[in-house]
PDB file of C-alpha atoms in Angstrom:
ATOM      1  CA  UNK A   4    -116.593-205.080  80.586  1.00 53.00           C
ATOM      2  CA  UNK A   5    -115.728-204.598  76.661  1.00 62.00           C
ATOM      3  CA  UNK A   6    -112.362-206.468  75.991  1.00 68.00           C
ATOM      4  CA  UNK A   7    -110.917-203.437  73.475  1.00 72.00           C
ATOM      5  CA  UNK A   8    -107.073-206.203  73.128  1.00 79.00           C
ATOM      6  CA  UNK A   9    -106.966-206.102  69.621  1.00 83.00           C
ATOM      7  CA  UNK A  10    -103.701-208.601  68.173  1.00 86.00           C
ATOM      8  CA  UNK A  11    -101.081-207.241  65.683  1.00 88.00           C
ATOM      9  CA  UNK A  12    -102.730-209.731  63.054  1.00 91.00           C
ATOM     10  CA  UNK A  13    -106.231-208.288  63.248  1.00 90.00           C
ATOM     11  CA  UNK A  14    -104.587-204.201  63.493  1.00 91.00           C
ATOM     12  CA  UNK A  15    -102.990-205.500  59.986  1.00 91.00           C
ATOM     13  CA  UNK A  16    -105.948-206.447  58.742  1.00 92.00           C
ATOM     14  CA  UNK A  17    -107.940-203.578  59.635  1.00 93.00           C
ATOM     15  CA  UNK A  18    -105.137-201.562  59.078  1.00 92.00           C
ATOM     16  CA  UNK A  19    -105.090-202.714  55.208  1.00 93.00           C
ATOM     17  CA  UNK A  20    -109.105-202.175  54.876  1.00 92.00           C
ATOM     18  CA  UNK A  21    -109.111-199.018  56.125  1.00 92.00           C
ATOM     19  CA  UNK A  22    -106.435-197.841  53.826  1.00 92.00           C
ATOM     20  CA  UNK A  23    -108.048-199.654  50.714  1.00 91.00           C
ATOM     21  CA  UNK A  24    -111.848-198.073  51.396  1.00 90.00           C
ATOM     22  CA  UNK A  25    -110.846-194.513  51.657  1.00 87.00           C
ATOM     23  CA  UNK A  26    -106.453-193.763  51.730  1.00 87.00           C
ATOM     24  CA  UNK A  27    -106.019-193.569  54.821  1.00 86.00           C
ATOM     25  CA  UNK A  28    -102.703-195.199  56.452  1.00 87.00           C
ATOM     26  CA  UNK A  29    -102.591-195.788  59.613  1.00 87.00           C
ATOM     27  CA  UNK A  30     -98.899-196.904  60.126  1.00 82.00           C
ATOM     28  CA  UNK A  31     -97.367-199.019  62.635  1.00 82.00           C
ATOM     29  CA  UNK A  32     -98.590-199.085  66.615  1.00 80.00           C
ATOM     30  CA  UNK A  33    -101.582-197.019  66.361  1.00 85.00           C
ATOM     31  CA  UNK A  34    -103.733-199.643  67.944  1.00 88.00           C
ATOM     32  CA  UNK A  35    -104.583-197.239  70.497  1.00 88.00           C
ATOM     33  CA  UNK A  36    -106.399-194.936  68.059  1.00 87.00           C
ATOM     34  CA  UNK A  37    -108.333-197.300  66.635  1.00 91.00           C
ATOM     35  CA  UNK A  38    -109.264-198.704  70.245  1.00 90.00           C
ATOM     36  CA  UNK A  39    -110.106-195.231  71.041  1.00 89.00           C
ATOM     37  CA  UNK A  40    -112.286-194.362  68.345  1.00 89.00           C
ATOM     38  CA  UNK A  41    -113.797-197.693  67.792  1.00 91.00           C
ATOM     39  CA  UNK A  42    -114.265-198.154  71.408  1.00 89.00           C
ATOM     40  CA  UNK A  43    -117.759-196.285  71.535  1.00 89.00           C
ATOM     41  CA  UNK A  44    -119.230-198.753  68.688  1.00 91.00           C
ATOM     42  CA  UNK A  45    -119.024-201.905  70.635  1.00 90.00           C
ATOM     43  CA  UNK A  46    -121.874-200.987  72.576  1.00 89.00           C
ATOM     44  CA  UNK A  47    -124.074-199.567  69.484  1.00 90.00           C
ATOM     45  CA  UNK A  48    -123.204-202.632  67.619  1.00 92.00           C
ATOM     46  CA  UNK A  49    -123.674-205.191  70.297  1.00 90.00           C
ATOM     47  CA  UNK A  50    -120.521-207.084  70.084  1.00 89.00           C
ATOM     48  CA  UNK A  51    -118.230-207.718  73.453  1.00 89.00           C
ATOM     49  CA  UNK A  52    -114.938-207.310  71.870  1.00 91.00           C
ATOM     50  CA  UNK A  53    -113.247-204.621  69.524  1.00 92.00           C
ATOM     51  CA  UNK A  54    -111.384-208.376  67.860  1.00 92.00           C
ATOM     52  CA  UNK A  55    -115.480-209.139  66.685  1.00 92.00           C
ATOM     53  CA  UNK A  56    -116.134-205.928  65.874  1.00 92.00           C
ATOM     54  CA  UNK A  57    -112.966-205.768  63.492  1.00 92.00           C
ATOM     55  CA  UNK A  58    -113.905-209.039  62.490  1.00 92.00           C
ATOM     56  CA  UNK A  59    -117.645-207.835  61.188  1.00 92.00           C
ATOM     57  CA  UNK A  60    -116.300-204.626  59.556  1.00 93.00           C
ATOM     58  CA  UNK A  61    -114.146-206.870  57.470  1.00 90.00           C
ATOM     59  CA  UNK A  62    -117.484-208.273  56.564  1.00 86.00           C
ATOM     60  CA  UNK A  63    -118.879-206.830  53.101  1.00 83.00           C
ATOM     61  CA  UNK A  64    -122.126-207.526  54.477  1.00 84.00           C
ATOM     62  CA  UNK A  65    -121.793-205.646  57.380  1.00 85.00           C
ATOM     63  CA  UNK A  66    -122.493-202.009  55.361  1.00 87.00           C
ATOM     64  CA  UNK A  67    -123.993-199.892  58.230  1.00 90.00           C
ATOM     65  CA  UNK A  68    -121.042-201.070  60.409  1.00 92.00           C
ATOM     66  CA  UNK A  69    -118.458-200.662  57.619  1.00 91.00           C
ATOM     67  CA  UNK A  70    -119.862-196.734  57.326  1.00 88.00           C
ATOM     68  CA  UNK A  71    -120.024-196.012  60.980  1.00 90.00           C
ATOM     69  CA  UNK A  72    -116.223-197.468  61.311  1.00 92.00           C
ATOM     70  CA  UNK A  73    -115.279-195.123  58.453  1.00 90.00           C
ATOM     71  CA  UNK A  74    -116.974-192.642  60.415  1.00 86.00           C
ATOM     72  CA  UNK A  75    -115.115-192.717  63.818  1.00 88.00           C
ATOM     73  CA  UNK A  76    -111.421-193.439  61.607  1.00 87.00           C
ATOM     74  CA  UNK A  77    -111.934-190.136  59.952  1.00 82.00           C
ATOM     75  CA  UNK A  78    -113.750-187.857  61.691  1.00 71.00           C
ATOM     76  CA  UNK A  79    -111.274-184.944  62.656  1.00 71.00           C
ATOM     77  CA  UNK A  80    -111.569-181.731  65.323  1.00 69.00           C
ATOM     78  CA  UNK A  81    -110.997-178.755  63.064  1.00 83.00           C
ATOM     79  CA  UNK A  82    -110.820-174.906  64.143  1.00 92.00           C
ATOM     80  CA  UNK A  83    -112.721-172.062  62.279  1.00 97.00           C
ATOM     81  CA  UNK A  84    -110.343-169.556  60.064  1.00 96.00           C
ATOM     82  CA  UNK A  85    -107.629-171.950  61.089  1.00 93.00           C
ATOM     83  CA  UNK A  86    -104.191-170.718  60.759  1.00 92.00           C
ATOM     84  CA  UNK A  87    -105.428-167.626  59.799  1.00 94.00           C
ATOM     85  CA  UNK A  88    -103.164-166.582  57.248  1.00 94.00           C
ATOM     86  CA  UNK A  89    -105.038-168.401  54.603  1.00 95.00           C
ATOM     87  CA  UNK A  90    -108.391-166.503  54.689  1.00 97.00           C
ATOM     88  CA  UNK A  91    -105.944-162.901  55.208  1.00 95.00           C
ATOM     89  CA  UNK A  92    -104.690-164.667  51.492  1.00 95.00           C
ATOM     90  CA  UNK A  93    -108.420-165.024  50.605  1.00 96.00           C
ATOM     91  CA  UNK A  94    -109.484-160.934  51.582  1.00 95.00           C
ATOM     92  CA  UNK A  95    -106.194-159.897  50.530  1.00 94.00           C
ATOM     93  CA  UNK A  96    -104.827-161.254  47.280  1.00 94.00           C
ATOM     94  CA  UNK A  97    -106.681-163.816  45.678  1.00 96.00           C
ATOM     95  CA  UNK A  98    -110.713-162.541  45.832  1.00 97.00           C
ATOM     96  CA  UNK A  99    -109.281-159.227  44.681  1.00 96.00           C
ATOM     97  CA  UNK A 100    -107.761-161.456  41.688  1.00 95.00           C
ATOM     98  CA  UNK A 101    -110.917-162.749  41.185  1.00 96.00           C
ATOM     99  CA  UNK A 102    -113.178-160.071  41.060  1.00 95.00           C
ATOM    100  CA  UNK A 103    -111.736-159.280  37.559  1.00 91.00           C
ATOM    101  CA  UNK A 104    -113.058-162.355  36.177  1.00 90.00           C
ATOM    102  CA  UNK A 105    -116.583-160.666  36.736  1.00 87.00           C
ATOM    103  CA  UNK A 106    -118.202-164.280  37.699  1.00 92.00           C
ATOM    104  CA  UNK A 107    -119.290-166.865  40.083  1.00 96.00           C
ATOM    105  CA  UNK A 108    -116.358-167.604  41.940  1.00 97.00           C
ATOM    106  CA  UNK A 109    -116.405-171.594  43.030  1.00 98.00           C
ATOM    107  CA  UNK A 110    -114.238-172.715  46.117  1.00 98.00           C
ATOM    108  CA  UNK A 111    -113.788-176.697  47.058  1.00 98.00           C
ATOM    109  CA  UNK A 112    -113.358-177.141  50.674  1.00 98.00           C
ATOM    110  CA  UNK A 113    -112.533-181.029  49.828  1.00 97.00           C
ATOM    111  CA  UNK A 114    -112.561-182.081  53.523  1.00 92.00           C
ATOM    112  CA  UNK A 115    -114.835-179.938  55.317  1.00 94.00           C
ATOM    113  CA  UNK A 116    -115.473-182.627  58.691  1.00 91.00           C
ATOM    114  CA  UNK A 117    -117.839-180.577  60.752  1.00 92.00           C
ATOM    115  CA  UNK A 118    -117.972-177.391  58.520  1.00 96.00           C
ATOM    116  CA  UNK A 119    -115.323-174.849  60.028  1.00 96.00           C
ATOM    117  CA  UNK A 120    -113.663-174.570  57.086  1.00 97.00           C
ATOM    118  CA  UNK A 121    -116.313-174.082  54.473  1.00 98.00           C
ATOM    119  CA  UNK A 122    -118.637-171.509  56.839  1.00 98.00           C
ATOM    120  CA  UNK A 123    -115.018-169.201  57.811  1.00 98.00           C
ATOM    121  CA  UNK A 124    -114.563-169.473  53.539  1.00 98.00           C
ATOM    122  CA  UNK A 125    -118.455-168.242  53.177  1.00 98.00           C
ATOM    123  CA  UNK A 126    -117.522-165.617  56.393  1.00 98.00           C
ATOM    124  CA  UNK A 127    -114.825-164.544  54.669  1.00 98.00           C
ATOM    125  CA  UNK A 128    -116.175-163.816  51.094  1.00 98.00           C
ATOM    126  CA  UNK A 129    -119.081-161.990  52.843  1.00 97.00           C
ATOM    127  CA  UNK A 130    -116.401-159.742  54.637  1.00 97.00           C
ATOM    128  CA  UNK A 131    -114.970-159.092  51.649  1.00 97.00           C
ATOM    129  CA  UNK A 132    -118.149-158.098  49.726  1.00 96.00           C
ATOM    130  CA  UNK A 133    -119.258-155.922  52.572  1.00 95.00           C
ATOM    131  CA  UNK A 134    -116.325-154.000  52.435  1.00 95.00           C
ATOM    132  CA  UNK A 135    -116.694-153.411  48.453  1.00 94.00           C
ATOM    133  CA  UNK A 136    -120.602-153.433  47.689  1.00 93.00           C
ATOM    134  CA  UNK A 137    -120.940-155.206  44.429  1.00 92.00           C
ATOM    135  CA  UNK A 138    -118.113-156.612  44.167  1.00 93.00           C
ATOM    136  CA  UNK A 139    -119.421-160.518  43.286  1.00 95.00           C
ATOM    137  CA  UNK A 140    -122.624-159.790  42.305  1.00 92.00           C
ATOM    138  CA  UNK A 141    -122.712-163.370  40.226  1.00 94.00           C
ATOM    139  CA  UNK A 142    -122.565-164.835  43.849  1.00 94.00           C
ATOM    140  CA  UNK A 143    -119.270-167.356  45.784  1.00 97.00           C
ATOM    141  CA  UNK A 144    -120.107-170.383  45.733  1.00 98.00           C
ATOM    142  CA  UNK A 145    -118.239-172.703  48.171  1.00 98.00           C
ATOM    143  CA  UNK A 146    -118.750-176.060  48.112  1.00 98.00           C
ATOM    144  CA  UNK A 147    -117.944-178.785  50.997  1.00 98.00           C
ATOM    145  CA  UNK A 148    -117.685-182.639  51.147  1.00 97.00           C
ATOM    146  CA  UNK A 149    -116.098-185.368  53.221  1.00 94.00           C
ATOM    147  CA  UNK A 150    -116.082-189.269  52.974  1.00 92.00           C
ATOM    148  CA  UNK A 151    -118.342-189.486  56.831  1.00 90.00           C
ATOM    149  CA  UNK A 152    -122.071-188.666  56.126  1.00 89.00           C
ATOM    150  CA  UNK A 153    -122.297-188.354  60.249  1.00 88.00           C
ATOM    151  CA  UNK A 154    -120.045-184.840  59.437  1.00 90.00           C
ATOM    152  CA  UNK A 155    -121.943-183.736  56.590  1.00 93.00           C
ATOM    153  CA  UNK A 156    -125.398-183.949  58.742  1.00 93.00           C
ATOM    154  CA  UNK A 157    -123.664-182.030  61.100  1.00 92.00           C
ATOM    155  CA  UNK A 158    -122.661-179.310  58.426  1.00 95.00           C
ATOM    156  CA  UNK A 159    -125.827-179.085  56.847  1.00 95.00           C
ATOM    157  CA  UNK A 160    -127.409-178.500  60.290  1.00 95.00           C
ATOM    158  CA  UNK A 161    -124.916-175.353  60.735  1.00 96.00           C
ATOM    159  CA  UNK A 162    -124.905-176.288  64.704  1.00 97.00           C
ATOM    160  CA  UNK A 163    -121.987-175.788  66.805  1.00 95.00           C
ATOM    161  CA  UNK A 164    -121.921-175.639  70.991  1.00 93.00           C
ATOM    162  CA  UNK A 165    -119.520-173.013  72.812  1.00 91.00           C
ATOM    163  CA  UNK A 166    -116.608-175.088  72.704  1.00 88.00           C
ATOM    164  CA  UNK A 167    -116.639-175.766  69.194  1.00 92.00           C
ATOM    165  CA  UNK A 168    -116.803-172.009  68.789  1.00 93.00           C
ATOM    166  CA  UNK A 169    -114.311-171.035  70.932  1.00 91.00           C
ATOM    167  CA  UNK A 170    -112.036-172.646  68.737  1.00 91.00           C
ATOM    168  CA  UNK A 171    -111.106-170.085  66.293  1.00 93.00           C
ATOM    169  CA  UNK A 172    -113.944-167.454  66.242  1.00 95.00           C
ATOM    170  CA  UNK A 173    -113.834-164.037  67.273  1.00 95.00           C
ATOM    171  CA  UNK A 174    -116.598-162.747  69.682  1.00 94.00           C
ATOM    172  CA  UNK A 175    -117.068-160.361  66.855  1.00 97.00           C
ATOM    173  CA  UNK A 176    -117.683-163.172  64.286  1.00 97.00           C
ATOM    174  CA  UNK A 177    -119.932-164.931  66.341  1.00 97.00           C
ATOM    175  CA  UNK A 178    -122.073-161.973  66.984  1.00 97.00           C
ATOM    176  CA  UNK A 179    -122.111-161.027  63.858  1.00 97.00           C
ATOM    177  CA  UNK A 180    -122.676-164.214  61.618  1.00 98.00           C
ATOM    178  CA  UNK A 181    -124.166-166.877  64.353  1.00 98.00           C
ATOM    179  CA  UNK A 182    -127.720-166.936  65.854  1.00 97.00           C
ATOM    180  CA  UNK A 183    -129.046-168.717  68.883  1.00 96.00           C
ATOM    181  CA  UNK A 184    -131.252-172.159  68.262  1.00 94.00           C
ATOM    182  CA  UNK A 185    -131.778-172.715  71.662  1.00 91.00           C
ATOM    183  CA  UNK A 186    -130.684-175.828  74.022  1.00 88.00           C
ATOM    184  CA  UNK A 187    -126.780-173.909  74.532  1.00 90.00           C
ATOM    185  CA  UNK A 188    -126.503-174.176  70.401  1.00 95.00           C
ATOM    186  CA  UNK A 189    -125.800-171.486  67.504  1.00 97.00           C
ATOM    187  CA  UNK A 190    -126.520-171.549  64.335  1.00 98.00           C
ATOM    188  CA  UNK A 191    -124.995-170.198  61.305  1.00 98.00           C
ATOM    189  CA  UNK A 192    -126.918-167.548  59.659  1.00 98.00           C
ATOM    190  CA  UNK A 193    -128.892-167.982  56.834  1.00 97.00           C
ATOM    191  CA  UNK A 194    -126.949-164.980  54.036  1.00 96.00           C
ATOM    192  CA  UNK A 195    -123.247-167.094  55.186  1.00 97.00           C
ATOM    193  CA  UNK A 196    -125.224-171.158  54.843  1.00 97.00           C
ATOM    194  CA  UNK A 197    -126.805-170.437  51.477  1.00 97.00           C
ATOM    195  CA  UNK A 198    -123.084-169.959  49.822  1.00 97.00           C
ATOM    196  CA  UNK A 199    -122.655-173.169  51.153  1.00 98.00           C
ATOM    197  CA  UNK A 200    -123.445-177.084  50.065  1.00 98.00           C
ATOM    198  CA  UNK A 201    -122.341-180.289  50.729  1.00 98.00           C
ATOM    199  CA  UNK A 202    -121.785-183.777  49.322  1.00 97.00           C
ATOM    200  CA  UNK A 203    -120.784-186.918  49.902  1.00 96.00           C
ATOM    201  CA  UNK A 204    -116.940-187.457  48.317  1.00 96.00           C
ATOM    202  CA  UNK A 205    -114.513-190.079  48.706  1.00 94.00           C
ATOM    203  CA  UNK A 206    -111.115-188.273  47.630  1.00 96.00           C
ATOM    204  CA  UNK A 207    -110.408-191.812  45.998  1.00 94.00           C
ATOM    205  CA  UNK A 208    -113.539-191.587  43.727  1.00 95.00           C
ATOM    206  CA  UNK A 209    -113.570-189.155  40.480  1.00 96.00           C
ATOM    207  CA  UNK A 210    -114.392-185.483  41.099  1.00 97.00           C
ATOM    208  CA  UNK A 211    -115.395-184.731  37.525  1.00 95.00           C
ATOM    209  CA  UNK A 212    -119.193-184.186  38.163  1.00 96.00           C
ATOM    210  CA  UNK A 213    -117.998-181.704  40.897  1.00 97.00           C
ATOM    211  CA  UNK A 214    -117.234-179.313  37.777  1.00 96.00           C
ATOM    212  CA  UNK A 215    -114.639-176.776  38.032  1.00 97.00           C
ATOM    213  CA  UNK A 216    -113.181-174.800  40.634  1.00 98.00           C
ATOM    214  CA  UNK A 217    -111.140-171.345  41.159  1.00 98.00           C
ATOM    215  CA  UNK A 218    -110.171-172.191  44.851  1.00 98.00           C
ATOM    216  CA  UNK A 219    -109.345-175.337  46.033  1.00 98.00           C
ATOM    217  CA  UNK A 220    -108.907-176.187  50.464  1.00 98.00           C
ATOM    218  CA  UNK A 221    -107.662-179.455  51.164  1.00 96.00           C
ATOM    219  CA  UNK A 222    -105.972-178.482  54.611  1.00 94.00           C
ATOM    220  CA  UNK A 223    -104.230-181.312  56.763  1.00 89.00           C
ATOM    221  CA  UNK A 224    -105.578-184.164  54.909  1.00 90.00           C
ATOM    222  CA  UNK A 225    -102.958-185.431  52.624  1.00 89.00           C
ATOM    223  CA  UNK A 226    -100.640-186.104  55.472  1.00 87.00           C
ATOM    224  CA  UNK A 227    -102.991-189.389  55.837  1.00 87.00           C
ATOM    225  CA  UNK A 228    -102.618-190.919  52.414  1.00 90.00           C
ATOM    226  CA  UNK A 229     -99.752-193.113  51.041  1.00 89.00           C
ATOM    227  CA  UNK A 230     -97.589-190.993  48.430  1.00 87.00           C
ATOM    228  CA  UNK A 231     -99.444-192.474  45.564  1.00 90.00           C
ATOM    229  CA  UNK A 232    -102.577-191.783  46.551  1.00 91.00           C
ATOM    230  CA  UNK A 233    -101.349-188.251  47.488  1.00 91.00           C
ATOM    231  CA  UNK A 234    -100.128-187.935  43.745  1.00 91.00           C
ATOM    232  CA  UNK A 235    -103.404-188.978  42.253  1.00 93.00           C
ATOM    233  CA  UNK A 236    -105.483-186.632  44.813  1.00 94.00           C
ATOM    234  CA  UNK A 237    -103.166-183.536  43.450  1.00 94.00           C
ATOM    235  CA  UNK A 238    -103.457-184.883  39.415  1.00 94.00           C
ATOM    236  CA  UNK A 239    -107.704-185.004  39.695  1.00 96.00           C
ATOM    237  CA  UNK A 240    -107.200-181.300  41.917  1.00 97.00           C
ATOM    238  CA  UNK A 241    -104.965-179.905  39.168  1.00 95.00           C
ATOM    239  CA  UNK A 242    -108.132-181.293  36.761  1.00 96.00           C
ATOM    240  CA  UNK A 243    -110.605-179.680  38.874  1.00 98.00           C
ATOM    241  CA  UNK A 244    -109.069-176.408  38.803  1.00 97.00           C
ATOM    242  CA  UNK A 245    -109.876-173.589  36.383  1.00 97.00           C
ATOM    243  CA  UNK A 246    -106.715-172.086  34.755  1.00 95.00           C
ATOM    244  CA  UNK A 247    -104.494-170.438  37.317  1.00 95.00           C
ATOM    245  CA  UNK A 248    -106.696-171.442  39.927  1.00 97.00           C
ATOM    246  CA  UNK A 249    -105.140-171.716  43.684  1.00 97.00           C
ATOM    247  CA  UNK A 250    -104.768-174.542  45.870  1.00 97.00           C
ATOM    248  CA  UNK A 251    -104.375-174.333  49.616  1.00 96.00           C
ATOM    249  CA  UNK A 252    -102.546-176.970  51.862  1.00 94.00           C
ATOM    250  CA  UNK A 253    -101.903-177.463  55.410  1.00 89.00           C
ATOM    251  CA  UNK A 254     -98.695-175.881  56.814  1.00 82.00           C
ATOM    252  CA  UNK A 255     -96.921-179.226  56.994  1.00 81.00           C
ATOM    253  CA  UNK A 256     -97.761-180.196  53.434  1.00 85.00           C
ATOM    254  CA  UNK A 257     -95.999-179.851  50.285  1.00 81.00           C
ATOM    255  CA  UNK A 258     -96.487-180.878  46.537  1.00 81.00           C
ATOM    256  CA  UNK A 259     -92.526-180.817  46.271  1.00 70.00           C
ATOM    257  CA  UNK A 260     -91.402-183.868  44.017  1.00 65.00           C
ATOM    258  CA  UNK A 261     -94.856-184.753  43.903  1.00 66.00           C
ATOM    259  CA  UNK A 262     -96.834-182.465  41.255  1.00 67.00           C
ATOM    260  CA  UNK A 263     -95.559-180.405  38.292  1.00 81.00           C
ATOM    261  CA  UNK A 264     -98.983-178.746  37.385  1.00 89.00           C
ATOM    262  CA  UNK A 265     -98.585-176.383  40.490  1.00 93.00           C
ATOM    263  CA  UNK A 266     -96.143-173.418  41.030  1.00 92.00           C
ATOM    264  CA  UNK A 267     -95.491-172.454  44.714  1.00 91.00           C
ATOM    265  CA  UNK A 268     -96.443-169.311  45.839  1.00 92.00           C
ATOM    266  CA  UNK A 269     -94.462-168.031  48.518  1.00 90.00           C
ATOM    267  CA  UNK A 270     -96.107-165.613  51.302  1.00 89.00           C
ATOM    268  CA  UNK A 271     -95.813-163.453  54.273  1.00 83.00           C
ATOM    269  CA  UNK A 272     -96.794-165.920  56.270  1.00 84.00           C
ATOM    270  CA  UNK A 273     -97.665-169.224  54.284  1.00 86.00           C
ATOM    271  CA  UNK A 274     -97.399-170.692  51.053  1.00 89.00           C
ATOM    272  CA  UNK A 275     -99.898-171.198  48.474  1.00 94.00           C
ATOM    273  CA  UNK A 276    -100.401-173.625  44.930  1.00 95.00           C
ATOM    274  CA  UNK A 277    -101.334-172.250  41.713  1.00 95.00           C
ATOM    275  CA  UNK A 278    -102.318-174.108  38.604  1.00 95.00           C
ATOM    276  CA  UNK A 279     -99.774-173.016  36.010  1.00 91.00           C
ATOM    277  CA  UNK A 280    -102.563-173.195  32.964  1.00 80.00           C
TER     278      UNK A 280
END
């Protein structure tokens, strides 16, 4: 049987790589999430314990391990049009804003795991064109990446089984936007997936060849970086954004104390982030 004991020494270790290759701190006594989520590898990787399979991830030799353990750390269930309120912010307020700029509108979803988030942005937009014919006619452009290329296959396939889309989506939404690919799968429709790309980002890395941007989702993410990282992630957003662009955070997050480039939009429900120039 795997031996998944891992000792405090070797969860310090680990605990310090993970944080230095892509923000993410783990905190005390969460041994049993990395035993959880490194559990599965022991067996792809051929190594008895999870102590040796720390021990080779630590390794800068060991690259396909080191990317499949970034993988399994960061790989996170997400919900389409979660919360809601943000995409009734989207239709209601901000797309309306936007139309006046008679342009391509871009949108950043800068974690987009599995895709939820970027395809309910693309469902949205389309929603909102439908309902005023012309209105974009330069196109929305939405643009997804995450730091675990295993998530951004997934994406690009547009795939999702019935429990992944009972999470979120309407039977109206799934009729009307999803298709069947066979095998119990649907697929994302073609008019909703060719708003959408992906790419390969590390939110430590520069975004400046990602261009600009007049949305910005970054939804539940920043609650896993240190508060310095968090301040430089905001900084390069605030750099990404075109003038008065908007920037959307989970409902537990804040930029209070943290950013001055942002005024705080207060709605009815939620709160929203706009560039101030």
């Amino acid at each position: 049987m795997p031996n998944k004991d891992l000792q405090d020494k070797e969860y310090v270790l680990f605990r310090d790589f993970l944080e230095q290759q892509c923000g993410i701190v783990l905190g005390e006594n969460k041994q049993y999430l990395v035993k959880s989520r490194l559990g599965p590898l022991m067996q792809r990787f051929s190594v008895a314990s999870l102590s040796e399979l720390v021990s080779k991830t630590l390794s800068p030799f060991e690259r396909q391990l080191r990317s499949a353990v970034i993988d399994a750390m960061t790989t996170n269930e997400t919900l389409w049009f979660r919360d809601t309120y943000p995409y009734e912010l989207l239709k209601k307020q901000i797309l309306p804003e936007l139309e006046k700029t008679c342009r391509t509108v871009k949108i950043w979803s800068a974690a987009s795991s599995s895709g939820q988030e970027p395809y309910s942005i693309a469902m949205t937009a389309m929603e909102y064109q439908q309902a005023r014919p012309g209105a974009f006619s330069l196109g929305v452009n939405i643009l997804g990446t995450d730091i675990s290329n295993t998530m951004l296959e997934h994406c690009q396939r547009g795939e999702y089984d019935g429990l992944a889309l009972s999470r979120g989506l309407s039977p109206e939404r799934r009729s009307k936007f999803f298709e069947d690919s066979g095998k119990g799968m649907m697929r994302v429709k073609d008019p909703v997936r060719k708003n959408v790309s992906f790419r390969h980002l590390n939110l430590l890395d520069s975004y400046t060849l990602l261009g600009k941007f007049d949305i910005i989702f970054c939804r539940n993410v920043l609650i896993y970086f240190s508060a310095d990282v968090k301040a430089k992630i905001i900084r390069q957003f605030a750099q990404s954004l075109n003038p008065k662009g908007y920037l959307f955070l989970g409902a537990s997050e804040s930029l209070s104390s943290v950013n001055s480039d942002f005024e705080m939009i207060r709605c009815n429900p939620g709160i929203i982030y706009r560039k101030k120039t």
